[in-house]
Amino acid sequence: MASTTLPSHRPTRKASRQASIDPRDDILLQIDHFIGIDVGTGSARACIIDSKGDIVGLASENIGLWQPQTGYYEQSTNDIWRCICVAVQRAISQHNIDPETVRGVGFDATCSLAVFSNVTDEPVSVTGPNFDSDRNVILWLDHRPVEETEKINATNHNLLRYVGGRMSVEMEIPKIMWLKNNMPKDLFDDCTFYDLADALTHIATGNEKRSYCSVVCKQGYVPVGVDGSVKGWQEDFLAQIGIQDLVDDDFKRMGGVDGVNGDYLSAGELVGTLCEKAASDLGLPAGIAIGSGVIDAYAGWIGTVGAKVPLESEQLTSDVAKNDKTQAFSRLAAVAGTSTCHLALSPDPVFVPGVWGPYRDTILPGYWMAEGGQSATGELLKHVIETHPAFNQAASVAESYNTNVYDYLNEHLREMVTERKAPSISYLARHFFFYGDLWGNRSPIADSRMTGSVVGLSSDQSVEGLAIYYYATLEFIALQTRQIVETMNKAGHSITSIFMSGSQCQNDILVKLIASACDMPVLIPRYIHAAVCHGAAMLGAKAASADPEGRTEDLWSIMDRMSKPGKKVVPTDNKTEKALLEVKYKVFLEQCQKQQEYRALVDDVFSSWRSS
């Protein structure tokens, strides 16, 4: 898409054009607002920003989550849309925003599979064996299609090069395969499949346009012209894995062929305008520009890496500290929540074993994104803390101090340093080695069978024992981040700084550990609680900039203008702490490798047993 600049005086709605006697009212009436809607694993959030990028409204609503059996996670687009509407209306009313001033809306969502009827456009249940609920979303976290994923990866199809060599159980093609294998045939034949972000723009506009971010990153779509791709969707691949039905009518049930019966857009490009029904639901005027959506982690990239920050010359792409898009090549976005995604932009494709991508056109047309990740970080911390015998005691004390258990444990670790006259927190856990792939490994091992291990486990059931276990978990997250960064840089990336977003930004011990383990600064955004939906709002700003031909302003220029400077956290300068982290990293790598070796030894025994 060609770039345009926003006009200095954009036309407003009829209500905004009405003359006013008081000139102060004229100034107020010219304010433009943009809404970002972030659909995470547990909640929908609405963020309202002004033309400078300042957040002027924020609200959220919890989303329902069903777990019919172990490893199955389901949601409902009806429920998600209801939560979105509540959040938007609350953000507008609580902050006294005039709905007539809203110019654009952008969406991000988890990379979950949403299923609708291709006849009625109503939700189709993903809940077996009866498939009779309105739960039509298989969440990204759902691990039901393990066998289907193994079948996909056994094909060694060329498109797997663009997902790090192996497709993940978290992606959507394995889940479609599971539905094909478990649904009645007539019901499966009635299904149209969307990534959740695309489902939301579809509900908002009634249009069928899909985002490159959705289909390229999670659905095996290879953009036309990449590696000989002709239609984007790979017909031979779909036939090979048993879902050749989706080839019919030029892949219509997946979004179609670009320029034939489909339309694919990069982040924030104009999908259409808010339809009457959706407008009524949201409490907004119809006709507002809707931007092409992205996966939630990618909105975190948009909301963080464009910030002007005080970096050293060796951490910049060039000697000139100009904040152009080339600076993004050295900035890793770490979007940390239930899991953590690591995103890096490059001008050319970089193939990294175990790292998803390279993905072209997903955010900026013509540029490539790579996506590393940790399957569980926030979820891992929650699990470690809540399964420890001292959890109830720690939670009770934290509540009495009117704080959360994480902040309490951080403070307790500092108190232990003072009481034990220890040189640092790391010293307390010097002989405790925790490896935490309890939900499998996303990057760079790309092995869903990976699990955890502990060296140094004792019988200590006290709060002190919990605090050390918790710290070792923080250490694991930091060391695995280093493993991912080193793997990406070895393959050809040039990452020298980490731009972090998500709830884990609030954990100062974790952020310092990541900076020290990776030996590079970590940048914390101004809007710690809202960096992702702030990025989504920028998509709304891009859509609103569309000229009559549909051309929109360059996304990076919007990011440069609307991003806010944050805080820089630098690595420790304590030589002993650095040396300890080096030793811990060596043990971390051995724990990772030895687990694979031990599993292979056992599998060899059982393979001969099964054959006999």
PDB file of C-alpha atoms in Angstrom, residues 204-391:
ATOM      1  CA  ALA A 204     -17.677  -5.448  12.940  1.00  0.00           C
ATOM      2  CA  THR A 205     -17.965  -4.855   9.188  1.00  0.00           C
ATOM      3  CA  GLY A 206     -19.688  -7.860   7.612  1.00  0.00           C
ATOM      4  CA  ASN A 207     -16.712  -8.090   5.211  1.00  0.00           C
ATOM      5  CA  GLU A 208     -14.707 -11.242   4.488  1.00  0.00           C
ATOM      6  CA  LYS A 209     -11.265  -9.656   4.291  1.00  0.00           C
ATOM      7  CA  ARG A 210      -8.484 -11.516   6.097  1.00  0.00           C
ATOM      8  CA  SER A 211      -5.256 -10.302   7.669  1.00  0.00           C
ATOM      9  CA  TYR A 212      -1.843 -11.558   6.599  1.00  0.00           C
ATOM     10  CA  CYS A 213      -0.951 -11.651  10.289  1.00  0.00           C
ATOM     11  CA  SER A 214      -3.606 -14.298  10.907  1.00  0.00           C
ATOM     12  CA  VAL A 215      -3.251 -16.548   7.882  1.00  0.00           C
ATOM     13  CA  VAL A 216       0.516 -16.359   7.418  1.00  0.00           C
ATOM     14  CA  CYS A 217       1.477 -16.799  11.067  1.00  0.00           C
ATOM     15  CA  LYS A 218      -0.950 -19.519  12.120  1.00  0.00           C
ATOM     16  CA  GLN A 219      -2.674 -21.090   9.108  1.00  0.00           C
ATOM     17  CA  GLY A 220       0.061 -22.161   6.701  1.00  0.00           C
ATOM     18  CA  TYR A 221      -0.518 -19.379   4.169  1.00  0.00           C
ATOM     19  CA  VAL A 222       2.577 -18.440   2.135  1.00  0.00           C
ATOM     20  CA  PRO A 223       2.174 -14.997   0.493  1.00  0.00           C
ATOM     21  CA  VAL A 224       2.000 -15.030  -3.289  1.00  0.00           C
ATOM     22  CA  GLY A 225       5.472 -14.846  -4.797  1.00  0.00           C
ATOM     23  CA  VAL A 226       7.264 -16.254  -1.763  1.00  0.00           C
ATOM     24  CA  ASP A 227       9.114 -19.442  -2.664  1.00  0.00           C
ATOM     25  CA  GLY A 228       6.952 -20.016  -5.742  1.00  0.00           C
ATOM     26  CA  SER A 229       3.613 -19.630  -3.941  1.00  0.00           C
ATOM     27  CA  VAL A 230       0.856 -18.979  -6.498  1.00  0.00           C
ATOM     28  CA  LYS A 231      -2.383 -18.827  -4.490  1.00  0.00           C
ATOM     29  CA  GLY A 232      -1.115 -18.381  -0.942  1.00  0.00           C
ATOM     30  CA  TRP A 233      -2.829 -21.541   0.264  1.00  0.00           C
ATOM     31  CA  GLN A 234      -0.904 -24.716  -0.564  1.00  0.00           C
ATOM     32  CA  GLU A 235      -3.265 -27.160  -2.260  1.00  0.00           C
ATOM     33  CA  ASP A 236      -0.909 -30.163  -2.137  1.00  0.00           C
ATOM     34  CA  PHE A 237      -0.278 -29.637   1.577  1.00  0.00           C
ATOM     35  CA  LEU A 238      -3.980 -29.559   2.475  1.00  0.00           C
ATOM     36  CA  ALA A 239      -4.552 -32.707   0.415  1.00  0.00           C
ATOM     37  CA  GLN A 240      -1.591 -34.436   2.035  1.00  0.00           C
ATOM     38  CA  ILE A 241      -2.957 -33.889   5.560  1.00  0.00           C
ATOM     39  CA  GLY A 242      -6.509 -34.890   4.700  1.00  0.00           C
ATOM     40  CA  ILE A 243      -8.403 -31.597   4.533  1.00  0.00           C
ATOM     41  CA  GLN A 244      -8.492 -31.223   0.765  1.00  0.00           C
ATOM     42  CA  ASP A 245     -12.178 -30.195   1.134  1.00  0.00           C
ATOM     43  CA  LEU A 246     -10.881 -26.705   1.909  1.00  0.00           C
ATOM     44  CA  VAL A 247      -9.429 -26.399  -1.603  1.00  0.00           C
ATOM     45  CA  ASP A 248     -12.941 -26.253  -3.121  1.00  0.00           C
ATOM     46  CA  ASP A 249     -14.216 -22.936  -4.509  1.00  0.00           C
ATOM     47  CA  ASP A 250     -10.708 -21.442  -4.440  1.00  0.00           C
ATOM     48  CA  PHE A 251     -10.283 -21.951  -0.678  1.00  0.00           C
ATOM     49  CA  LYS A 252     -13.422 -19.904   0.051  1.00  0.00           C
ATOM     50  CA  ARG A 253     -13.898 -21.443   3.527  1.00  0.00           C
ATOM     51  CA  MET A 254     -10.422 -20.227   4.526  1.00  0.00           C
ATOM     52  CA  GLY A 255     -10.719 -16.733   3.030  1.00  0.00           C
ATOM     53  CA  GLY A 256     -10.254 -17.384  -0.685  1.00  0.00           C
ATOM     54  CA  VAL A 257      -7.497 -16.496  -3.129  1.00  0.00           C
ATOM     55  CA  ASP A 258      -6.176 -12.944  -2.957  1.00  0.00           C
ATOM     56  CA  GLY A 259      -7.503 -10.890  -5.864  1.00  0.00           C
ATOM     57  CA  VAL A 260      -9.837 -13.682  -7.032  1.00  0.00           C
ATOM     58  CA  ASN A 261     -12.395 -14.321  -4.302  1.00  0.00           C
ATOM     59  CA  GLY A 262     -10.445 -13.019  -1.320  1.00  0.00           C
ATOM     60  CA  ASP A 263      -8.683  -9.938  -0.015  1.00  0.00           C
ATOM     61  CA  TYR A 264      -5.677 -10.022   2.328  1.00  0.00           C
ATOM     62  CA  LEU A 265      -4.371  -7.004   4.218  1.00  0.00           C
ATOM     63  CA  SER A 266      -1.357  -5.999   6.282  1.00  0.00           C
ATOM     64  CA  ALA A 267      -1.848  -4.602   9.783  1.00  0.00           C
ATOM     65  CA  GLY A 268      -4.291  -1.713  10.050  1.00  0.00           C
ATOM     66  CA  GLU A 269      -5.194  -1.497   6.355  1.00  0.00           C
ATOM     67  CA  LEU A 270      -8.849  -0.638   5.788  1.00  0.00           C
ATOM     68  CA  VAL A 271     -11.158  -3.666   6.103  1.00  0.00           C
ATOM     69  CA  GLY A 272     -14.314  -1.565   5.826  1.00  0.00           C
ATOM     70  CA  THR A 273     -16.534   0.503   8.080  1.00  0.00           C
ATOM     71  CA  LEU A 274     -18.522  -0.319  11.176  1.00  0.00           C
ATOM     72  CA  CYS A 275     -21.868  -1.819  10.151  1.00  0.00           C
ATOM     73  CA  GLU A 276     -25.188  -0.729  11.652  1.00  0.00           C
ATOM     74  CA  LYS A 277     -25.670  -3.798  13.873  1.00  0.00           C
ATOM     75  CA  ALA A 278     -22.153  -3.785  15.286  1.00  0.00           C
ATOM     76  CA  ALA A 279     -22.362  -0.021  15.806  1.00  0.00           C
ATOM     77  CA  SER A 280     -25.573  -0.431  17.769  1.00  0.00           C
ATOM     78  CA  ASP A 281     -23.975  -3.166  19.896  1.00  0.00           C
ATOM     79  CA  LEU A 282     -20.912  -1.038  20.648  1.00  0.00           C
ATOM     80  CA  GLY A 283     -22.730   2.227  21.215  1.00  0.00           C
ATOM     81  CA  LEU A 284     -20.827   3.905  18.370  1.00  0.00           C
ATOM     82  CA  PRO A 285     -21.921   5.594  15.132  1.00  0.00           C
ATOM     83  CA  ALA A 286     -21.920   3.404  12.023  1.00  0.00           C
ATOM     84  CA  GLY A 287     -19.334   4.133   9.350  1.00  0.00           C
ATOM     85  CA  ILE A 288     -16.197   4.242  11.545  1.00  0.00           C
ATOM     86  CA  ALA A 289     -13.074   2.895   9.799  1.00  0.00           C
ATOM     87  CA  ILE A 290     -12.048  -0.632  10.857  1.00  0.00           C
ATOM     88  CA  GLY A 291      -8.417  -1.682  10.509  1.00  0.00           C
ATOM     89  CA  SER A 292      -7.161  -5.153   9.645  1.00  0.00           C
ATOM     90  CA  GLY A 293      -6.505  -6.977  12.906  1.00  0.00           C
ATOM     91  CA  VAL A 294      -3.440  -8.725  14.270  1.00  0.00           C
ATOM     92  CA  ILE A 295      -2.572 -11.452  16.731  1.00  0.00           C
ATOM     93  CA  ASP A 296      -2.320  -9.961  20.228  1.00  0.00           C
ATOM     94  CA  ALA A 297       1.461 -10.318  20.503  1.00  0.00           C
ATOM     95  CA  TYR A 298       1.891  -8.379  17.257  1.00  0.00           C
ATOM     96  CA  ALA A 299      -0.147  -5.524  18.712  1.00  0.00           C
ATOM     97  CA  GLY A 300       2.404  -5.564  21.527  1.00  0.00           C
ATOM     98  CA  TRP A 301       5.144  -5.084  18.920  1.00  0.00           C
ATOM     99  CA  ILE A 302       3.223  -2.147  17.434  1.00  0.00           C
ATOM    100  CA  GLY A 303       2.636  -0.639  20.869  1.00  0.00           C
ATOM    101  CA  THR A 304       6.266  -0.757  22.040  1.00  0.00           C
ATOM    102  CA  VAL A 305       9.068  -0.857  19.478  1.00  0.00           C
ATOM    103  CA  GLY A 306       8.292   2.540  17.921  1.00  0.00           C
ATOM    104  CA  ALA A 307       9.146   4.406  21.122  1.00  0.00           C
ATOM    105  CA  LYS A 308      11.998   6.917  21.102  1.00  0.00           C
ATOM    106  CA  VAL A 309      14.411   5.625  23.725  1.00  0.00           C
ATOM    107  CA  PRO A 310      17.905   6.548  24.978  1.00  0.00           C
ATOM    108  CA  LEU A 311      19.927   3.635  23.594  1.00  0.00           C
ATOM    109  CA  GLU A 312      23.693   3.435  23.212  1.00  0.00           C
ATOM    110  CA  SER A 313      25.218   3.597  19.714  1.00  0.00           C
ATOM    111  CA  GLU A 314      25.963  -0.137  19.682  1.00  0.00           C
ATOM    112  CA  GLN A 315      22.262  -0.832  20.289  1.00  0.00           C
ATOM    113  CA  LEU A 316      21.147   1.180  17.264  1.00  0.00           C
ATOM    114  CA  THR A 317      20.940  -0.104  13.700  1.00  0.00           C
ATOM    115  CA  SER A 318      23.057   2.807  12.443  1.00  0.00           C
ATOM    116  CA  ASP A 319      25.187   5.582  13.897  1.00  0.00           C
ATOM    117  CA  VAL A 320      22.355   8.018  13.294  1.00  0.00           C
ATOM    118  CA  ALA A 321      19.910   7.859  16.189  1.00  0.00           C
ATOM    119  CA  LYS A 322      16.962   8.535  13.915  1.00  0.00           C
ATOM    120  CA  ASN A 323      13.823   6.681  14.913  1.00  0.00           C
ATOM    121  CA  ASP A 324      13.069   5.221  11.490  1.00  0.00           C
ATOM    122  CA  LYS A 325      11.864   1.674  10.887  1.00  0.00           C
ATOM    123  CA  THR A 326      15.447   0.373  10.474  1.00  0.00           C
ATOM    124  CA  GLN A 327      15.771   0.747  14.265  1.00  0.00           C
ATOM    125  CA  ALA A 328      13.151  -1.971  14.625  1.00  0.00           C
ATOM    126  CA  PHE A 329      15.572  -4.538  13.174  1.00  0.00           C
ATOM    127  CA  SER A 330      17.589  -4.516  16.416  1.00  0.00           C
ATOM    128  CA  ARG A 331      14.604  -4.379  18.778  1.00  0.00           C
ATOM    129  CA  LEU A 332      13.003  -7.581  20.052  1.00  0.00           C
ATOM    130  CA  ALA A 333       9.447  -7.197  21.298  1.00  0.00           C
ATOM    131  CA  ALA A 334       8.790  -9.513  24.242  1.00  0.00           C
ATOM    132  CA  VAL A 335       5.037  -9.634  24.838  1.00  0.00           C
ATOM    133  CA  ALA A 336       4.604 -11.348  28.177  1.00  0.00           C
ATOM    134  CA  GLY A 337       1.354 -12.619  29.629  1.00  0.00           C
ATOM    135  CA  THR A 338       0.091 -16.187  30.047  1.00  0.00           C
ATOM    136  CA  SER A 339       2.819 -17.070  27.549  1.00  0.00           C
ATOM    137  CA  THR A 340       5.512 -14.852  26.028  1.00  0.00           C
ATOM    138  CA  CYS A 341       6.025 -14.076  22.337  1.00  0.00           C
ATOM    139  CA  HIS A 342       9.305 -12.735  20.976  1.00  0.00           C
ATOM    140  CA  LEU A 343       8.948 -10.748  17.757  1.00  0.00           C
ATOM    141  CA  ALA A 344      11.653  -9.364  15.490  1.00  0.00           C
ATOM    142  CA  LEU A 345      11.362  -7.472  12.202  1.00  0.00           C
ATOM    143  CA  SER A 346      13.866  -7.899   9.362  1.00  0.00           C
ATOM    144  CA  PRO A 347      14.181  -6.509   5.830  1.00  0.00           C
ATOM    145  CA  ASP A 348      14.943  -9.977   4.447  1.00  0.00           C
ATOM    146  CA  PRO A 349      13.787 -13.475   5.441  1.00  0.00           C
ATOM    147  CA  VAL A 350      15.796 -15.037   8.278  1.00  0.00           C
ATOM    148  CA  PHE A 351      15.205 -18.743   8.890  1.00  0.00           C
ATOM    149  CA  VAL A 352      15.672 -19.721  12.523  1.00  0.00           C
ATOM    150  CA  PRO A 353      15.275 -23.344  13.661  1.00  0.00           C
ATOM    151  CA  GLY A 354      12.471 -23.581  16.209  1.00  0.00           C
ATOM    152  CA  VAL A 355      11.344 -19.981  15.673  1.00  0.00           C
ATOM    153  CA  TRP A 356       8.118 -19.386  13.761  1.00  0.00           C
ATOM    154  CA  GLY A 357       8.451 -17.519  10.486  1.00  0.00           C
ATOM    155  CA  PRO A 358       9.847 -15.743   8.633  1.00  0.00           C
ATOM    156  CA  TYR A 359       6.451 -14.204   7.864  1.00  0.00           C
ATOM    157  CA  ARG A 360       6.139 -11.596   5.104  1.00  0.00           C
ATOM    158  CA  ASP A 361       3.619  -8.715   5.050  1.00  0.00           C
ATOM    159  CA  THR A 362       2.120  -9.461   8.461  1.00  0.00           C
ATOM    160  CA  ILE A 363       2.786  -6.001   9.926  1.00  0.00           C
ATOM    161  CA  LEU A 364       4.621  -3.853   7.370  1.00  0.00           C
ATOM    162  CA  PRO A 365       4.213  -4.759   3.686  1.00  0.00           C
ATOM    163  CA  GLY A 366       7.387  -6.236   2.219  1.00  0.00           C
ATOM    164  CA  TYR A 367       9.039  -6.802   5.614  1.00  0.00           C
ATOM    165  CA  TRP A 368       9.484 -10.068   7.496  1.00  0.00           C
ATOM    166  CA  MET A 369       8.649 -11.025  11.069  1.00  0.00           C
ATOM    167  CA  ALA A 370      10.042 -13.841  13.177  1.00  0.00           C
ATOM    168  CA  GLU A 371       8.201 -15.133  16.235  1.00  0.00           C
ATOM    169  CA  GLY A 372       9.898 -16.983  19.028  1.00  0.00           C
ATOM    170  CA  GLY A 373       8.092 -17.764  22.214  1.00  0.00           C
ATOM    171  CA  GLN A 374       7.721 -19.478  25.560  1.00  0.00           C
ATOM    172  CA  SER A 375       4.608 -21.629  25.920  1.00  0.00           C
ATOM    173  CA  ALA A 376       4.055 -20.607  29.528  1.00  0.00           C
ATOM    174  CA  THR A 377       5.558 -17.782  31.567  1.00  0.00           C
ATOM    175  CA  GLY A 378       2.778 -16.086  33.512  1.00  0.00           C
ATOM    176  CA  GLU A 379       1.010 -19.433  33.667  1.00  0.00           C
ATOM    177  CA  LEU A 380       4.232 -21.109  34.805  1.00  0.00           C
ATOM    178  CA  LEU A 381       4.741 -18.633  37.655  1.00  0.00           C
ATOM    179  CA  LYS A 382       1.128 -19.074  38.720  1.00  0.00           C
ATOM    180  CA  HIS A 383       1.474 -22.871  38.679  1.00  0.00           C
ATOM    181  CA  VAL A 384       4.738 -22.944  40.642  1.00  0.00           C
ATOM    182  CA  ILE A 385       3.391 -20.629  43.318  1.00  0.00           C
ATOM    183  CA  GLU A 386      -0.076 -22.147  43.671  1.00  0.00           C
ATOM    184  CA  THR A 387       1.121 -25.764  43.868  1.00  0.00           C
ATOM    185  CA  HIS A 388       3.679 -25.072  46.615  1.00  0.00           C
ATOM    186  CA  PRO A 389       2.679 -26.106  50.181  1.00  0.00           C
ATOM    187  CA  ALA A 390       3.283 -22.543  51.445  1.00  0.00           C
ATOM    188  CA  PHE A 391       1.033 -20.850  48.888  1.00  0.00           C
TER     189      PHE A 391
END
